[in-house]
mmCIF file of C-alpha atoms in Angstrom:
data_model
loop_
_atom_site.group_PDB
_atom_site.id
_atom_site.type_symbol
_atom_site.label_atom_id
_atom_site.label_comp_id
_atom_site.label_asym_id
_atom_site.label_seq_id
_atom_site.Cartn_x
_atom_site.Cartn_y
_atom_site.Cartn_z
ATOM 1 C CA UNK U 116 -57.131 3.391 33.459
ATOM 2 C CA UNK U 117 -54.723 2.676 30.627
ATOM 3 C CA UNK U 118 -51.679 4.952 30.258
ATOM 4 C CA UNK U 119 -51.646 7.171 27.153
ATOM 5 C CA UNK U 120 -50.156 5.522 24.108
ATOM 6 C CA UNK U 121 -47.022 7.201 22.798
ATOM 7 C CA UNK U 122 -46.981 7.318 18.982
ATOM 8 C CA UNK U 123 -44.097 5.402 17.355
ATOM 9 C CA UNK U 124 -42.878 8.601 15.675
ATOM 10 C CA UNK U 125 -42.613 10.319 19.060
ATOM 11 C CA UNK U 126 -40.717 7.373 20.547
ATOM 12 C CA UNK U 127 -38.328 7.403 17.609
ATOM 13 C CA UNK U 128 -37.844 11.149 18.003
ATOM 14 C CA UNK U 129 -37.050 10.783 21.705
ATOM 15 C CA UNK U 130 -34.608 7.975 20.971
ATOM 16 C CA UNK U 131 -32.785 9.978 18.293
ATOM 17 C CA UNK U 132 -32.613 13.077 20.498
ATOM 18 C CA UNK U 133 -30.958 11.000 23.216
ATOM 19 C CA UNK U 134 -28.546 9.168 20.937
ATOM 20 C CA UNK U 135 -27.523 11.842 18.420
ATOM 21 C CA UNK U 136 -25.445 14.853 19.397
ATOM 22 C CA UNK U 137 -27.055 17.260 16.949
ATOM 23 C CA UNK U 138 -24.617 20.131 17.403
ATOM 24 C CA UNK U 139 -21.575 17.954 16.796
ATOM 25 C CA UNK U 140 -23.280 16.265 13.842
ATOM 26 C CA UNK U 141 -24.000 19.582 12.132
ATOM 27 C CA UNK U 142 -20.452 20.803 12.673
ATOM 28 C CA UNK U 143 -19.037 17.546 11.341
ATOM 29 C CA UNK U 144 -21.222 17.907 8.243
ATOM 30 C CA UNK U 145 -19.872 21.420 7.702
ATOM 31 C CA UNK U 146 -16.304 20.114 7.935
ATOM 32 C CA UNK U 147 -16.541 16.741 6.174
ATOM 33 C CA UNK U 148 -19.413 17.386 3.749
ATOM 34 C CA UNK U 149 -17.459 19.660 1.365
ATOM 35 C CA UNK U 150 -14.598 17.149 1.250
ATOM 36 C CA UNK U 151 -16.938 14.291 0.300
ATOM 37 C CA UNK U 152 -18.609 16.530 -2.287
ATOM 38 C CA UNK U 153 -15.177 17.311 -3.767
ATOM 39 C CA UNK U 154 -14.492 13.575 -4.032
ATOM 40 C CA UNK U 155 -17.797 13.039 -5.823
ATOM 41 C CA UNK U 156 -16.968 15.771 -8.348
ATOM 42 C CA UNK U 157 -13.294 14.902 -8.914
ATOM 43 C CA UNK U 158 -13.365 11.112 -8.333
ATOM 44 C CA UNK U 159 -10.101 11.457 -6.395
ATOM 45 C CA UNK U 160 -10.125 8.780 -3.632
ATOM 46 C CA UNK U 161 -7.455 10.568 -1.597
ATOM 47 C CA UNK U 162 -10.025 13.229 -0.709
ATOM 48 C CA UNK U 163 -12.092 10.711 1.258
ATOM 49 C CA UNK U 164 -9.095 9.992 3.460
ATOM 50 C CA UNK U 165 -8.761 13.733 3.974
ATOM 51 C CA UNK U 166 -12.154 13.559 5.679
ATOM 52 C CA UNK U 167 -10.613 11.463 8.460
ATOM 53 C CA UNK U 168 -8.048 14.191 9.137
ATOM 54 C CA UNK U 169 -10.831 16.769 9.232
ATOM 55 C CA UNK U 170 -12.975 14.922 11.776
ATOM 56 C CA UNK U 171 -9.869 13.993 13.806
ATOM 57 C CA UNK U 172 -9.128 17.702 14.147
ATOM 58 C CA UNK U 173 -12.733 18.550 14.941
ATOM 59 C CA UNK U 174 -13.306 16.072 17.800
ATOM 60 C CA UNK U 175 -10.646 17.438 20.214
ATOM 61 C CA UNK U 176 -11.301 21.008 19.049
ATOM 62 C CA UNK U 177 -14.926 20.749 20.211
ATOM 63 C CA UNK U 178 -14.420 18.518 23.242
ATOM 64 C CA UNK U 179 -11.440 20.422 24.667
ATOM 65 C CA UNK U 180 -12.484 23.863 23.331
ATOM 66 C CA UNK U 181 -9.129 24.307 21.630
ATOM 67 C CA UNK U 182 -7.972 27.679 20.279
ATOM 68 C CA UNK U 183 -6.934 27.875 16.642
ATOM 69 C CA UNK U 184 -3.241 27.695 17.566
ATOM 70 C CA UNK U 185 -3.750 24.362 19.321
ATOM 71 C CA UNK U 186 -5.810 23.067 16.384
ATOM 72 C CA UNK U 187 -2.918 23.988 14.088
ATOM 73 C CA UNK U 188 -0.444 22.203 16.398
ATOM 74 C CA UNK U 189 -2.696 19.153 16.411
ATOM 75 C CA UNK U 190 -2.816 19.283 12.594
ATOM 76 C CA UNK U 191 0.974 19.380 12.320
ATOM 77 C CA UNK U 192 1.271 16.470 14.767
ATOM 78 C CA UNK U 193 -1.039 14.342 12.616
ATOM 79 C CA UNK U 194 0.887 15.140 9.436
ATOM 80 C CA UNK U 195 4.270 14.514 11.075
ATOM 81 C CA UNK U 196 3.181 11.169 12.547
ATOM 82 C CA UNK U 197 1.474 10.090 9.339
ATOM 83 C CA UNK U 198 4.501 11.065 7.234
ATOM 84 C CA UNK U 199 6.893 9.239 9.544
ATOM 85 C CA UNK U 200 4.855 6.021 9.568
ATOM 86 C CA UNK U 201 4.171 6.190 5.836
ATOM 87 C CA UNK U 202 7.872 6.500 4.994
ATOM 88 C CA UNK U 203 8.805 3.788 7.500
ATOM 89 C CA UNK U 204 6.183 1.308 6.239
ATOM 90 C CA UNK U 205 8.476 -0.492 3.728
ATOM 91 C CA UNK U 206 10.869 -1.319 6.603
ATOM 92 C CA UNK U 207 8.629 -3.535 8.694
ATOM 93 C CA UNK U 208 10.609 -3.646 11.992
ATOM 94 C CA UNK U 209 10.983 0.136 11.909
ATOM 95 C CA UNK U 210 7.277 0.616 11.193
ATOM 96 C CA UNK U 211 6.310 -1.658 14.102
ATOM 97 C CA UNK U 212 8.616 0.171 16.519
ATOM 98 C CA UNK U 213 7.485 3.642 15.438
ATOM 99 C CA UNK U 214 3.817 2.685 15.601
ATOM 100 C CA UNK U 215 4.322 1.473 19.176
ATOM 101 C CA UNK U 216 6.117 4.736 19.988
ATOM 102 C CA UNK U 217 3.196 6.711 18.556
ATOM 103 C CA UNK U 218 0.814 4.721 20.775
ATOM 104 C CA UNK U 219 2.987 5.416 23.821
ATOM 105 C CA UNK U 220 3.101 9.162 23.132
ATOM 106 C CA UNK U 221 -0.666 9.315 22.531
ATOM 107 C CA UNK U 222 -1.179 8.351 26.186
ATOM 108 C CA UNK U 223 1.958 9.936 27.648
ATOM 109 C CA UNK U 224 0.593 13.433 26.933
ATOM 110 C CA UNK U 225 -1.771 12.918 29.888
ATOM 111 C CA UNK U 226 1.251 13.732 32.050
ATOM 112 C CA UNK U 227 0.409 17.364 31.233
ATOM 113 C CA UNK U 228 -3.367 17.035 31.571
ATOM 114 C CA UNK U 229 -5.679 14.058 31.755
ATOM 115 C CA UNK U 230 -8.015 15.430 29.065
ATOM 116 C CA UNK U 231 -5.156 15.479 26.559
ATOM 117 C CA UNK U 232 -5.753 11.739 26.029
ATOM 118 C CA UNK U 233 -8.392 12.810 23.491
ATOM 119 C CA UNK U 234 -5.825 14.858 21.607
ATOM 120 C CA UNK U 235 -3.270 12.049 21.692
ATOM 121 C CA UNK U 236 -5.802 9.490 20.449
ATOM 122 C CA UNK U 237 -6.753 11.684 17.515
ATOM 123 C CA UNK U 238 -3.161 12.009 16.436
ATOM 124 C CA UNK U 239 -2.515 8.279 16.678
ATOM 125 C CA UNK U 240 -5.724 7.049 15.015
ATOM 126 C CA UNK U 241 -5.648 9.052 11.761
ATOM 127 C CA UNK U 242 -1.874 8.741 11.372
ATOM 128 C CA UNK U 243 -1.836 4.946 11.730
ATOM 129 C CA UNK U 244 -5.033 4.446 9.752
ATOM 130 C CA UNK U 245 -3.842 6.530 6.807
ATOM 131 C CA UNK U 246 -0.306 5.121 6.827
ATOM 132 C CA UNK U 247 -1.828 1.650 6.314
ATOM 133 C CA UNK U 248 -4.782 2.626 4.128
ATOM 134 C CA UNK U 249 -2.776 4.630 1.613
ATOM 135 C CA UNK U 250 -0.428 1.710 0.888
ATOM 136 C CA UNK U 251 -3.104 -1.009 0.867
ATOM 137 C CA UNK U 252 -3.066 -2.883 -2.434
ATOM 138 C CA UNK U 253 -1.306 -0.258 -4.565
ATOM 139 C CA UNK U 254 2.170 0.331 -5.943
ATOM 140 C CA UNK U 255 4.722 2.493 -4.135
ATOM 141 C CA UNK U 256 4.328 5.222 -6.749
ATOM 142 C CA UNK U 257 0.537 5.294 -6.391
ATOM 143 C CA UNK U 258 0.800 5.299 -2.609
ATOM 144 C CA UNK U 259 3.199 8.256 -2.754
ATOM 145 C CA UNK U 260 0.823 10.130 -5.068
ATOM 146 C CA UNK U 261 -2.082 9.416 -2.743
ATOM 147 C CA UNK U 262 -0.149 10.595 0.311
ATOM 148 C CA UNK U 263 1.000 13.708 -1.526
ATOM 149 C CA UNK U 264 -2.579 14.690 -2.365
ATOM 150 C CA UNK U 265 -3.650 14.213 1.250
ATOM 151 C CA UNK U 266 -0.837 16.407 2.550
ATOM 152 C CA UNK U 267 -1.286 19.054 -0.167
ATOM 153 C CA UNK U 268 -5.044 19.384 0.410
ATOM 154 C CA UNK U 269 -4.968 18.989 4.196
ATOM 155 C CA UNK U 270 -4.872 22.762 4.888
ATOM 156 C CA UNK U 271 -8.493 22.777 3.683
ATOM 157 C CA UNK U 272 -9.431 20.508 6.602
ATOM 158 C CA UNK U 273 -7.528 22.756 9.019
ATOM 159 C CA UNK U 274 -9.252 25.865 7.674
ATOM 160 C CA UNK U 275 -12.727 24.322 7.980
ATOM 161 C CA UNK U 276 -12.165 23.225 11.585
ATOM 162 C CA UNK U 277 -10.669 26.579 12.582
ATOM 163 C CA UNK U 278 -13.651 28.263 10.932
ATOM 164 C CA UNK U 279 -16.056 26.223 13.064
ATOM 165 C CA UNK U 280 -14.131 27.059 16.237
ATOM 166 C CA UNK U 281 -14.032 30.776 15.420
ATOM 167 C CA UNK U 282 -17.787 30.720 14.761
ATOM 168 C CA UNK U 283 -18.451 29.002 18.088
ATOM 169 C CA UNK U 284 -16.278 31.465 19.977
ATOM 170 C CA UNK U 285 -17.914 34.530 18.416
ATOM 171 C CA UNK U 286 -21.566 33.459 18.110
ATOM 172 C CA UNK U 287 -21.971 30.993 20.970
ATOM 173 C CA UNK U 288 -19.477 32.478 23.399
ATOM 174 C CA UNK U 289 -17.470 29.270 23.735
ATOM 175 C CA UNK U 290 -14.501 30.176 25.890
ATOM 176 C CA UNK U 291 -11.117 28.666 25.141
ATOM 177 C CA UNK U 292 -10.128 26.059 27.717
ATOM 178 C CA UNK U 293 -7.674 27.375 30.282
ATOM 179 C CA UNK U 294 -6.471 23.904 31.275
ATOM 180 C CA UNK U 295 -6.770 20.301 30.151
ATOM 181 C CA UNK U 296 -7.488 18.637 33.452
ATOM 182 C CA UNK U 297 -5.143 17.607 36.243
ATOM 183 C CA UNK U 298 -1.897 15.909 35.215
ATOM 184 C CA UNK U 299 -2.144 12.128 35.351
ATOM 185 C CA UNK U 300 0.008 10.823 38.188
ATOM 186 C CA UNK U 301 0.144 7.307 36.743
ATOM 187 C CA UNK U 302 0.418 8.131 33.039
ATOM 188 C CA UNK U 303 3.277 5.707 32.432
ATOM 189 C CA UNK U 304 1.287 2.538 33.123
ATOM 190 C CA UNK U 305 -1.422 3.008 30.431
ATOM 191 C CA UNK U 306 1.178 4.468 28.063
ATOM 192 C CA UNK U 307 3.363 1.374 28.447
ATOM 193 C CA UNK U 308 0.340 -0.916 28.031
ATOM 194 C CA UNK U 309 -0.652 0.913 24.853
ATOM 195 C CA UNK U 310 2.858 0.651 23.436
ATOM 196 C CA UNK U 311 2.975 -3.086 24.203
ATOM 197 C CA UNK U 312 -0.427 -3.741 22.679
ATOM 198 C CA UNK U 313 0.255 -1.706 19.543
ATOM 199 C CA UNK U 314 3.688 -3.280 19.116
ATOM 200 C CA UNK U 315 2.198 -6.793 19.259
ATOM 201 C CA UNK U 316 -0.669 -5.847 16.946
ATOM 202 C CA UNK U 317 1.587 -4.153 14.396
ATOM 203 C CA UNK U 318 4.047 -7.070 14.483
ATOM 204 C CA UNK U 319 1.216 -9.534 13.799
ATOM 205 C CA UNK U 320 -0.085 -7.409 10.936
ATOM 206 C CA UNK U 321 3.340 -7.190 9.324
ATOM 207 C CA UNK U 322 4.247 -10.851 9.866
ATOM 208 C CA UNK U 323 0.986 -12.171 8.433
ATOM 209 C CA UNK U 324 0.471 -9.305 5.976
ATOM 210 C CA UNK U 325 -3.088 -8.876 7.243
ATOM 211 C CA UNK U 326 -5.493 -6.887 5.102
ATOM 212 C CA UNK U 327 -6.898 -3.759 6.777
ATOM 213 C CA UNK U 328 -4.361 -4.213 9.559
ATOM 214 C CA UNK U 329 -5.015 -0.707 10.846
ATOM 215 C CA UNK U 330 -8.151 -2.102 12.508
ATOM 216 C CA UNK U 331 -6.022 -4.439 14.617
ATOM 217 C CA UNK U 332 -3.684 -1.635 15.729
ATOM 218 C CA UNK U 333 -6.516 0.818 16.283
ATOM 219 C CA UNK U 334 -8.443 -1.695 18.385
ATOM 220 C CA UNK U 335 -5.375 -2.593 20.442
ATOM 221 C CA UNK U 336 -4.988 1.031 21.517
ATOM 222 C CA UNK U 337 -8.706 1.828 21.813
ATOM 223 C CA UNK U 338 -9.562 -0.707 24.512
ATOM 224 C CA UNK U 339 -6.945 0.640 26.940
ATOM 225 C CA UNK U 340 -9.119 3.050 28.892
ATOM 226 C CA UNK U 341 -8.156 2.307 32.490
ATOM 227 C CA UNK U 342 -7.918 -0.882 34.512
ATOM 228 C CA UNK U 343 -8.595 -4.384 33.220
ATOM 229 C CA UNK U 344 -12.311 -4.225 34.036
ATOM 230 C CA UNK U 345 -12.861 -0.980 32.116
ATOM 231 C CA UNK U 346 -10.787 -2.208 29.179
ATOM 232 C CA UNK U 347 -12.757 -5.463 29.066
ATOM 233 C CA UNK U 348 -15.970 -3.465 28.951
ATOM 234 C CA UNK U 349 -14.667 -1.400 26.059
ATOM 235 C CA UNK U 350 -13.723 -4.532 24.110
ATOM 236 C CA UNK U 351 -17.207 -5.984 24.681
ATOM 237 C CA UNK U 352 -18.767 -2.849 23.212
ATOM 238 C CA UNK U 353 -16.467 -2.961 20.192
ATOM 239 C CA UNK U 354 -17.095 -6.681 19.654
ATOM 240 C CA UNK U 355 -20.884 -6.249 19.824
ATOM 241 C CA UNK U 356 -20.707 -3.273 17.460
ATOM 242 C CA UNK U 357 -18.633 -5.242 14.962
ATOM 243 C CA UNK U 358 -20.734 -8.422 15.222
ATOM 244 C CA UNK U 359 -23.931 -6.456 14.570
ATOM 245 C CA UNK U 360 -22.804 -3.610 12.312
ATOM 246 C CA UNK U 361 -20.583 -5.417 9.829
ATOM 247 C CA UNK U 362 -22.998 -8.175 8.745
ATOM 248 C CA UNK U 363 -25.896 -5.727 8.421
ATOM 249 C CA UNK U 364 -23.717 -3.391 6.362
ATOM 250 C CA UNK U 365 -22.708 -6.281 4.150
ATOM 251 C CA UNK U 366 -26.330 -7.369 3.653
ATOM 252 C CA UNK U 367 -27.487 -3.831 2.893
ATOM 253 C CA UNK U 368 -24.702 -3.432 0.340
ATOM 254 C CA UNK U 369 -25.659 -6.741 -1.249
ATOM 255 C CA UNK U 370 -29.218 -5.496 -1.794
ATOM 256 C CA UNK U 371 -28.322 -1.988 -3.011
ATOM 257 C CA UNK U 372 -26.803 -1.179 -6.412
ATOM 258 C CA UNK U 373 -23.076 -0.510 -6.576
ATOM 259 C CA UNK U 374 -22.299 3.136 -7.282
ATOM 260 C CA UNK U 375 -19.954 6.006 -6.509
ATOM 261 C CA UNK U 376 -22.696 8.087 -4.873
ATOM 262 C CA UNK U 377 -23.582 5.299 -2.464
ATOM 263 C CA UNK U 378 -19.915 4.732 -1.679
ATOM 264 C CA UNK U 379 -19.358 8.432 -0.939
ATOM 265 C CA UNK U 380 -22.417 8.599 1.327
ATOM 266 C CA UNK U 381 -21.374 5.434 3.169
ATOM 267 C CA UNK U 382 -17.897 6.869 3.817
ATOM 268 C CA UNK U 383 -19.486 10.127 4.973
ATOM 269 C CA UNK U 384 -21.737 8.178 7.336
ATOM 270 C CA UNK U 385 -18.799 6.214 8.747
ATOM 271 C CA UNK U 386 -16.852 9.428 9.350
ATOM 272 C CA UNK U 387 -19.772 11.148 11.067
ATOM 273 C CA UNK U 388 -20.201 8.257 13.507
ATOM 274 C CA UNK U 389 -16.856 9.187 15.049
ATOM 275 C CA UNK U 390 -18.414 12.244 16.661
ATOM 276 C CA UNK U 391 -22.209 12.216 16.442
ATOM 277 C CA UNK U 392 -23.451 9.624 18.968
ATOM 278 C CA UNK U 393 -23.764 9.784 22.730
ATOM 279 C CA UNK U 394 -23.175 6.075 23.358
ATOM 280 C CA UNK U 395 -19.967 4.515 22.109
ATOM 281 C CA UNK U 396 -21.539 1.153 21.282
ATOM 282 C CA UNK U 397 -24.119 2.798 18.995
ATOM 283 C CA UNK U 398 -21.544 4.916 17.202
ATOM 284 C CA UNK U 399 -19.110 2.046 16.749
ATOM 285 C CA UNK U 400 -21.808 -0.330 15.545
ATOM 286 C CA UNK U 401 -22.993 2.170 12.940
ATOM 287 C CA UNK U 402 -19.400 2.865 11.951
ATOM 288 C CA UNK U 403 -18.888 -0.832 11.269
ATOM 289 C CA UNK U 404 -22.157 -0.855 9.323
ATOM 290 C CA UNK U 405 -21.157 2.052 7.090
ATOM 291 C CA UNK U 406 -17.623 0.766 6.487
ATOM 292 C CA UNK U 407 -18.984 -2.630 5.436
ATOM 293 C CA UNK U 408 -21.554 -0.866 3.260
ATOM 294 C CA UNK U 409 -18.826 1.255 1.634
ATOM 295 C CA UNK U 410 -16.784 -1.859 0.903
ATOM 296 C CA UNK U 411 -19.847 -3.450 -0.673
ATOM 297 C CA UNK U 412 -20.388 -0.426 -2.895
ATOM 298 C CA UNK U 413 -16.724 -0.581 -3.887
ATOM 299 C CA UNK U 414 -17.143 -4.207 -4.912
ATOM 300 C CA UNK U 415 -14.828 -5.561 -2.226
ATOM 301 C CA UNK U 416 -17.153 -6.939 0.412
ATOM 302 C CA UNK U 417 -16.181 -10.582 0.040
ATOM 303 C CA UNK U 418 -15.097 -11.838 3.459
ATOM 304 C CA UNK U 419 -15.253 -8.376 5.018
ATOM 305 C CA UNK U 420 -17.574 -9.430 7.853
ATOM 306 C CA UNK U 421 -15.216 -12.080 9.174
ATOM 307 C CA UNK U 422 -12.169 -9.894 8.561
ATOM 308 C CA UNK U 423 -13.454 -6.811 10.407
ATOM 309 C CA UNK U 424 -14.803 -8.733 13.379
ATOM 310 C CA UNK U 425 -11.596 -10.775 13.661
ATOM 311 C CA UNK U 426 -9.452 -7.632 13.485
ATOM 312 C CA UNK U 427 -11.453 -5.861 16.188
ATOM 313 C CA UNK U 428 -11.327 -8.831 18.564
ATOM 314 C CA UNK U 429 -7.661 -9.627 17.865
ATOM 315 C CA UNK U 430 -6.551 -6.059 18.486
ATOM 316 C CA UNK U 431 -8.708 -5.811 21.590
ATOM 317 C CA UNK U 432 -7.255 -9.039 22.953
ATOM 318 C CA UNK U 433 -3.749 -7.600 22.604
ATOM 319 C CA UNK U 434 -4.940 -4.556 24.533
ATOM 320 C CA UNK U 435 -6.387 -6.625 27.381
ATOM 321 C CA UNK U 436 -3.252 -8.762 27.646
ATOM 322 C CA UNK U 437 -1.077 -5.647 27.776
ATOM 323 C CA UNK U 438 -3.236 -4.087 30.509
ATOM 324 C CA UNK U 439 -3.148 -7.302 32.551
ATOM 325 C CA UNK U 440 0.635 -7.640 32.215
ATOM 326 C CA UNK U 441 1.354 -4.039 33.179
ATOM 327 C CA UNK U 442 -0.978 -4.282 36.190
ATOM 328 C CA UNK U 443 0.769 -7.477 37.372
ATOM 329 C CA UNK U 444 4.221 -5.929 36.986
ATOM 330 C CA UNK U 445 3.129 -2.711 38.687
ATOM 331 C CA UNK U 446 1.668 -4.574 41.667
ATOM 332 C CA UNK U 447 4.903 -6.530 42.099
ATOM 333 C CA UNK U 448 6.957 -3.359 41.940
ATOM 334 C CA UNK U 449 4.772 -1.714 44.586
ATOM 335 C CA UNK U 450 4.998 -4.751 46.861
ATOM 336 C CA UNK U 451 8.785 -4.764 46.602
ATOM 337 C CA UNK U 452 8.909 -1.033 47.308
ATOM 338 C CA UNK U 453 6.798 -1.490 50.476
ATOM 339 C CA UNK U 454 8.644 -4.539 51.768
ATOM 340 C CA UNK U 455 11.531 -3.881 54.190
ATOM 341 C CA UNK U 456 14.941 -4.004 52.608
#
């Protein structure tokens, strides 16, 4: 007897229900959607970058069940780090050193609770990304104007995220977290590896004046998720996502007409992938797809496939090297400590 045939629509529905975190997606739309709509109405590109701040606030707020006071502290940390890196950017050695320090602190917060790594990551990522993105290909005066608009309008992002958290607490009974996991006993090792990797990545970006260098720095920090085996696995996922997502995004953009509406929707899609998918490889692959698609709509897709993939792999390689070096040094230190004096 043949098994019952499952209709394709049902299979697709099951797949989407497994892959998409519907609750997080809807909340991200509530937070980011109005910002993208404001960009479409005003044509102010700085508002799209504001969407990154909004989703960066939302991810830890939902995952860690943060109260509004902690969301506000997170918001101030992003602005302070972004402002520091933005002002330091013209002085390349200072920018490299401060970016490495930001990477170190993003992991060092796990000393007070292992789950705080999420909070640290989502200070580091938007701050570094925006500090590079705002200055990319524009004059100092235009970059300052762009940064000023982001800072001036950023309370809107804070208000939207706090509104979502208040709604969840009142309507869904989401309790505020009483702790953020046990303190990490070995926080210094991954923090040092992250600082090393980010320092090397930022130095390479500044020395070679790489376009979209934030991808190199972001990737260098992102792959450091534990030991060398776990970090290698993370890099494989990012490499596969970039190899698949970027070319398909480029091809889709080549076939579709260039337009502001398409660009806004592609940026919205890329932002939503940061929070809406259960599996990292799916979310990252779609993020690469949407970013390549947005670049195509903006008329700047030439060479983007090679550039994005190279940046992801280069940054990830720095991360793996840093993890390997810190593990080797740590093992030697432990052996010396155990050996008789």
